[in-house]
PDB file of C-alpha atoms in Angstrom:
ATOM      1  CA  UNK V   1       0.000   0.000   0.000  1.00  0.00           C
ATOM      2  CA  UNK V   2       1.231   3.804  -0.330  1.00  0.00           C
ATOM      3  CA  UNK V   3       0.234   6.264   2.085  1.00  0.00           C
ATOM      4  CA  UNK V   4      -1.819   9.411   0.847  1.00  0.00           C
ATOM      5  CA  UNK V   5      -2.066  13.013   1.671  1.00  0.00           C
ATOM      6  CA  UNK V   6      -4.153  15.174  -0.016  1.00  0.00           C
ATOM      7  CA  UNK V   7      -3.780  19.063   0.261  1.00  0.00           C
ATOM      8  CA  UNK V   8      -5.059  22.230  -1.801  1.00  0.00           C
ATOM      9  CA  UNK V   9      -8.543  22.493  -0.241  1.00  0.00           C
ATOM     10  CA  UNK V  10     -10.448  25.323   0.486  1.00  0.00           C
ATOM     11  CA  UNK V  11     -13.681  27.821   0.126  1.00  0.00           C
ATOM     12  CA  UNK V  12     -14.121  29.588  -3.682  1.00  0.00           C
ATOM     13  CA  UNK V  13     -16.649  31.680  -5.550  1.00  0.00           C
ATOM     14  CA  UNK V  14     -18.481  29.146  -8.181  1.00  0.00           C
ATOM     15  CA  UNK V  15     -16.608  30.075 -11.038  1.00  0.00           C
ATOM     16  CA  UNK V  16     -13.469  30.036  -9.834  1.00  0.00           C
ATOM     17  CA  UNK V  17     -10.411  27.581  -9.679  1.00  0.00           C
ATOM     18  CA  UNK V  18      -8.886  25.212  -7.367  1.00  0.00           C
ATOM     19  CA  UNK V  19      -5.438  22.956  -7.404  1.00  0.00           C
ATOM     20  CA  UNK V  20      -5.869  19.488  -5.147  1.00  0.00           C
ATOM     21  CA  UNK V  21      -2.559  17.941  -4.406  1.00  0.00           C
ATOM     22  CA  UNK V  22      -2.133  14.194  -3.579  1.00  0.00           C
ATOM     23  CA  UNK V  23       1.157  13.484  -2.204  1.00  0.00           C
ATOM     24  CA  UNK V  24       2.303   9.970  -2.075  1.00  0.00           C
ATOM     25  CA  UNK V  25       5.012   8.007  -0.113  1.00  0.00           C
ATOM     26  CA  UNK V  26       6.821   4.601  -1.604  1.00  0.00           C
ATOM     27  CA  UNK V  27       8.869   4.293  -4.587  1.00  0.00           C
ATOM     28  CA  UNK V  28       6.369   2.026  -6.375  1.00  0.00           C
ATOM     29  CA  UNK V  29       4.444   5.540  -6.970  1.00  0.00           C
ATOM     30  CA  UNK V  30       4.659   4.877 -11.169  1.00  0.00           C
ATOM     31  CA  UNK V  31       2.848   0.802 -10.872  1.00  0.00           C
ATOM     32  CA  UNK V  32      -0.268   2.639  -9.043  1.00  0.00           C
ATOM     33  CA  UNK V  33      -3.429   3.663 -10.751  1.00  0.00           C
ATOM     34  CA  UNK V  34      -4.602   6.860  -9.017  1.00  0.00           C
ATOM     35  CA  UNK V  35      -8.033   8.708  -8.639  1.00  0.00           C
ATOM     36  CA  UNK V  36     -10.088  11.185  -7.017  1.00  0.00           C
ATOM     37  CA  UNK V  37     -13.494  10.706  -5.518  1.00  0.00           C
ATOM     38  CA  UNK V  38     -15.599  13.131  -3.968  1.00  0.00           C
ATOM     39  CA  UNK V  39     -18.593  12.902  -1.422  1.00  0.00           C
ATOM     40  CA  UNK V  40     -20.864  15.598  -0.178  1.00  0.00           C
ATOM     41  CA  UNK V  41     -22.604  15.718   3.159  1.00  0.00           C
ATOM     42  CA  UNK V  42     -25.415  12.858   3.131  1.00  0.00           C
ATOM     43  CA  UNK V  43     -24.121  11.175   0.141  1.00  0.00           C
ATOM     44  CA  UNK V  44     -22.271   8.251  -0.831  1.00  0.00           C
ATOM     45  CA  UNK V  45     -18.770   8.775  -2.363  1.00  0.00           C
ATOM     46  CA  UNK V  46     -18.179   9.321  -6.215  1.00  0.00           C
ATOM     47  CA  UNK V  47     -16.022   8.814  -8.631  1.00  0.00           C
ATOM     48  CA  UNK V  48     -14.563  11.770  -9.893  1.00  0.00           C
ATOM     49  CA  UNK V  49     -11.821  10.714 -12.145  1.00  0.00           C
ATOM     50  CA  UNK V  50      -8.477   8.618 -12.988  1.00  0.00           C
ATOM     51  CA  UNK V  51      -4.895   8.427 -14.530  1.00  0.00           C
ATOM     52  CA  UNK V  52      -3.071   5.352 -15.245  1.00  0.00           C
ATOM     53  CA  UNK V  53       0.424   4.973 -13.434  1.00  0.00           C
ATOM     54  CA  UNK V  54       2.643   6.691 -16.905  1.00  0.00           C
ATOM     55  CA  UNK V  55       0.046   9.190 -17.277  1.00  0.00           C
ATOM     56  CA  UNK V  56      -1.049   8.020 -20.423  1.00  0.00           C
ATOM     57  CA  UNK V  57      -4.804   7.444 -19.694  1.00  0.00           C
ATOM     58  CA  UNK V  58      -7.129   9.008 -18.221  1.00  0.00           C
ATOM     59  CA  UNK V  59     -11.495   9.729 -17.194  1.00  0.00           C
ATOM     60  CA  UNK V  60     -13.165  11.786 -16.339  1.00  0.00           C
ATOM     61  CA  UNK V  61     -17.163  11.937 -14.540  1.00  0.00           C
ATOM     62  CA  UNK V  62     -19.721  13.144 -17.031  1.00  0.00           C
ATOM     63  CA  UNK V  63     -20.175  15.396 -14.135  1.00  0.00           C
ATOM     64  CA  UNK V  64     -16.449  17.341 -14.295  1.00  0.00           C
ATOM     65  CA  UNK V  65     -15.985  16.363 -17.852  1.00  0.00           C
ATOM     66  CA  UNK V  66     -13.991  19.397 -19.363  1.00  0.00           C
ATOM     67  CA  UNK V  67     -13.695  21.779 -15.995  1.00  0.00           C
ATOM     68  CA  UNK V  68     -11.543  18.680 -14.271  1.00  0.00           C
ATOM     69  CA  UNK V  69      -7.988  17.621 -15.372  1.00  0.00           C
ATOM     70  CA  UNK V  70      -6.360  15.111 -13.606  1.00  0.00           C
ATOM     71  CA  UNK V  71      -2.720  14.752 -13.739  1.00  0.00           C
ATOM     72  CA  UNK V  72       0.695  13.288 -12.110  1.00  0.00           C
ATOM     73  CA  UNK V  73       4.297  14.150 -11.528  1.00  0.00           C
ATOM     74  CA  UNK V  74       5.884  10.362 -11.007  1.00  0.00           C
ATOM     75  CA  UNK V  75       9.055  12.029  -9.990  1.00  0.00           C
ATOM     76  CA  UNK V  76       7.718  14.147  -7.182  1.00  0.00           C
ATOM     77  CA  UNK V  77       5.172  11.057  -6.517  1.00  0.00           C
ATOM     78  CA  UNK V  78       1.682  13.411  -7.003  1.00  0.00           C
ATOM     79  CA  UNK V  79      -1.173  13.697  -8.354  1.00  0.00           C
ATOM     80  CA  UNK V  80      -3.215  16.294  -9.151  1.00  0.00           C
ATOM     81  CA  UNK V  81      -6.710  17.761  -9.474  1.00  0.00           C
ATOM     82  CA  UNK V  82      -7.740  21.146 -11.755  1.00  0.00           C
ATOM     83  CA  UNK V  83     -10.864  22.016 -10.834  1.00  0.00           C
ATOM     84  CA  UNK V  84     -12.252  25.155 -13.261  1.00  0.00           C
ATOM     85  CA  UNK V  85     -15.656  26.842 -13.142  1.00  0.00           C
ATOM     86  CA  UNK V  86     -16.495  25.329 -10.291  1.00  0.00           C
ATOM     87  CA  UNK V  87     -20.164  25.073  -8.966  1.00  0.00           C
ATOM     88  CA  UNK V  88     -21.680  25.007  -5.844  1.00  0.00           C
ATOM     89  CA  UNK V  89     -22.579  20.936  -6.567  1.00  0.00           C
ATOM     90  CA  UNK V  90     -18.992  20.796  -6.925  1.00  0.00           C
ATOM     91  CA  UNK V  91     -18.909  21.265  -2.715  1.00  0.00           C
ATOM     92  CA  UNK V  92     -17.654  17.908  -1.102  1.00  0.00           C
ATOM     93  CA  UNK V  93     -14.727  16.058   0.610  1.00  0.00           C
ATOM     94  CA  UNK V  94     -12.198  15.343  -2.331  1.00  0.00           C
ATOM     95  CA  UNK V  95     -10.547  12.054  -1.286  1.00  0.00           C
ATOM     96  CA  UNK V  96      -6.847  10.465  -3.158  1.00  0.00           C
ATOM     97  CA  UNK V  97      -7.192   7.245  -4.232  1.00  0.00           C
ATOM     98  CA  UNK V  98      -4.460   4.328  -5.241  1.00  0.00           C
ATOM     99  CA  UNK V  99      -4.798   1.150  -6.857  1.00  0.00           C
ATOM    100  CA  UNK V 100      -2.189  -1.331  -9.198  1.00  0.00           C
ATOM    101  CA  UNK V 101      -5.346  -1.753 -11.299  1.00  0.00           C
ATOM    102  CA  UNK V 102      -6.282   1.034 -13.242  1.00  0.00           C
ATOM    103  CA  UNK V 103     -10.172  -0.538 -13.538  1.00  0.00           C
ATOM    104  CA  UNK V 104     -10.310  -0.485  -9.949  1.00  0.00           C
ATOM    105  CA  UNK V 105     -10.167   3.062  -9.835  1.00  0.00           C
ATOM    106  CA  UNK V 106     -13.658   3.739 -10.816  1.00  0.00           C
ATOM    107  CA  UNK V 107     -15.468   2.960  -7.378  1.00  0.00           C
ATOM    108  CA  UNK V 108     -14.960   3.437  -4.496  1.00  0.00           C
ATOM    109  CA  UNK V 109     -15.425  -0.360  -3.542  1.00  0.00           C
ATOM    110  CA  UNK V 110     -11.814  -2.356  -3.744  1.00  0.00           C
ATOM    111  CA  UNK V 111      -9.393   0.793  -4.270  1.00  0.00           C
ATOM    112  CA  UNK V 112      -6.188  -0.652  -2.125  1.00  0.00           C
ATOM    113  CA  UNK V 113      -5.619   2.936  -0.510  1.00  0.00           C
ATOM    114  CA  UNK V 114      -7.160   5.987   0.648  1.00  0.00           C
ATOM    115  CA  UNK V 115      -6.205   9.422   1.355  1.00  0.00           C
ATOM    116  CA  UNK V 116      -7.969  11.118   4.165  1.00  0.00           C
ATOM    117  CA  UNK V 117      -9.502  13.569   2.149  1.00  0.00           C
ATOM    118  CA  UNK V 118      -9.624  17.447   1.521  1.00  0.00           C
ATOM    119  CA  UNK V 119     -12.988  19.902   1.852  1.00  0.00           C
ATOM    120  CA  UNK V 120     -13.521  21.674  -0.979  1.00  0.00           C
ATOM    121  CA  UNK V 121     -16.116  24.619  -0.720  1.00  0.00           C
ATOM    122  CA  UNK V 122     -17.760  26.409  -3.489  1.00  0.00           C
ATOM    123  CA  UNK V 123     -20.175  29.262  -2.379  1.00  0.00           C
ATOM    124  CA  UNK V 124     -22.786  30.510  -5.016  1.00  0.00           C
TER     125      UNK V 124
END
């Protein structure tokens, strides 16, 4: 397992932009799958979206599909989260998520590891 620590969280204007950092330890960072999911008060927790270990691949929800870019930085072991025009639907708990398998990372049921997650707060 790698150990994850998200950062970059915060309250924003809908509209506006926000960076979410996922820092990981191990030196295995490259063979892991990595994600973002999201969950607002009351709900269960989404997928948000994914990036194979070289970067190569990614997806996106239809919900963040073209304001969201995921990316990674295998030589500073992170991953990352654009968030643009942000709405207020958008509020939630972002959590890091790690997994070999780059399937895996579409639920939140079977991901290996778990960041402890970041609020994000977007005020209308």
């Amino acid at each position: 397992q790698v150990q994850l620590v998200e950062s970059g969280g915060g309250l924003v204007q809908a509209g506006g932009s926000l960076r979410l950092s996922c820092a990981a330890s191990g030196r295995t960072f490259s063979s892991y799958a990595m994600g973002w999911f999201r969950q607002a008060p009351g709900k269960e927790r989404d997928f948000v979206a994914r990036i194979s270990g070289n970067g190569a691949l990614t997806y996106y929800a239809d919900s963040v599909k073209g304001r969201f870019t995921i990316s990674r930085d295998n030589a500073k072991n992170t991953v990352y989260l654009h968030m643009n025009s942000l709405k207020p639907e958008d509020t939630a708990v972002y959590y890091c998520a790690a997994d070999p398998r780059y399937t895996v990372v579409s639920s939140a049921r079977g991901v290996e590891s778990w960041g402890k997650g970041t609020l994000v707060t977007v005020s209308s």
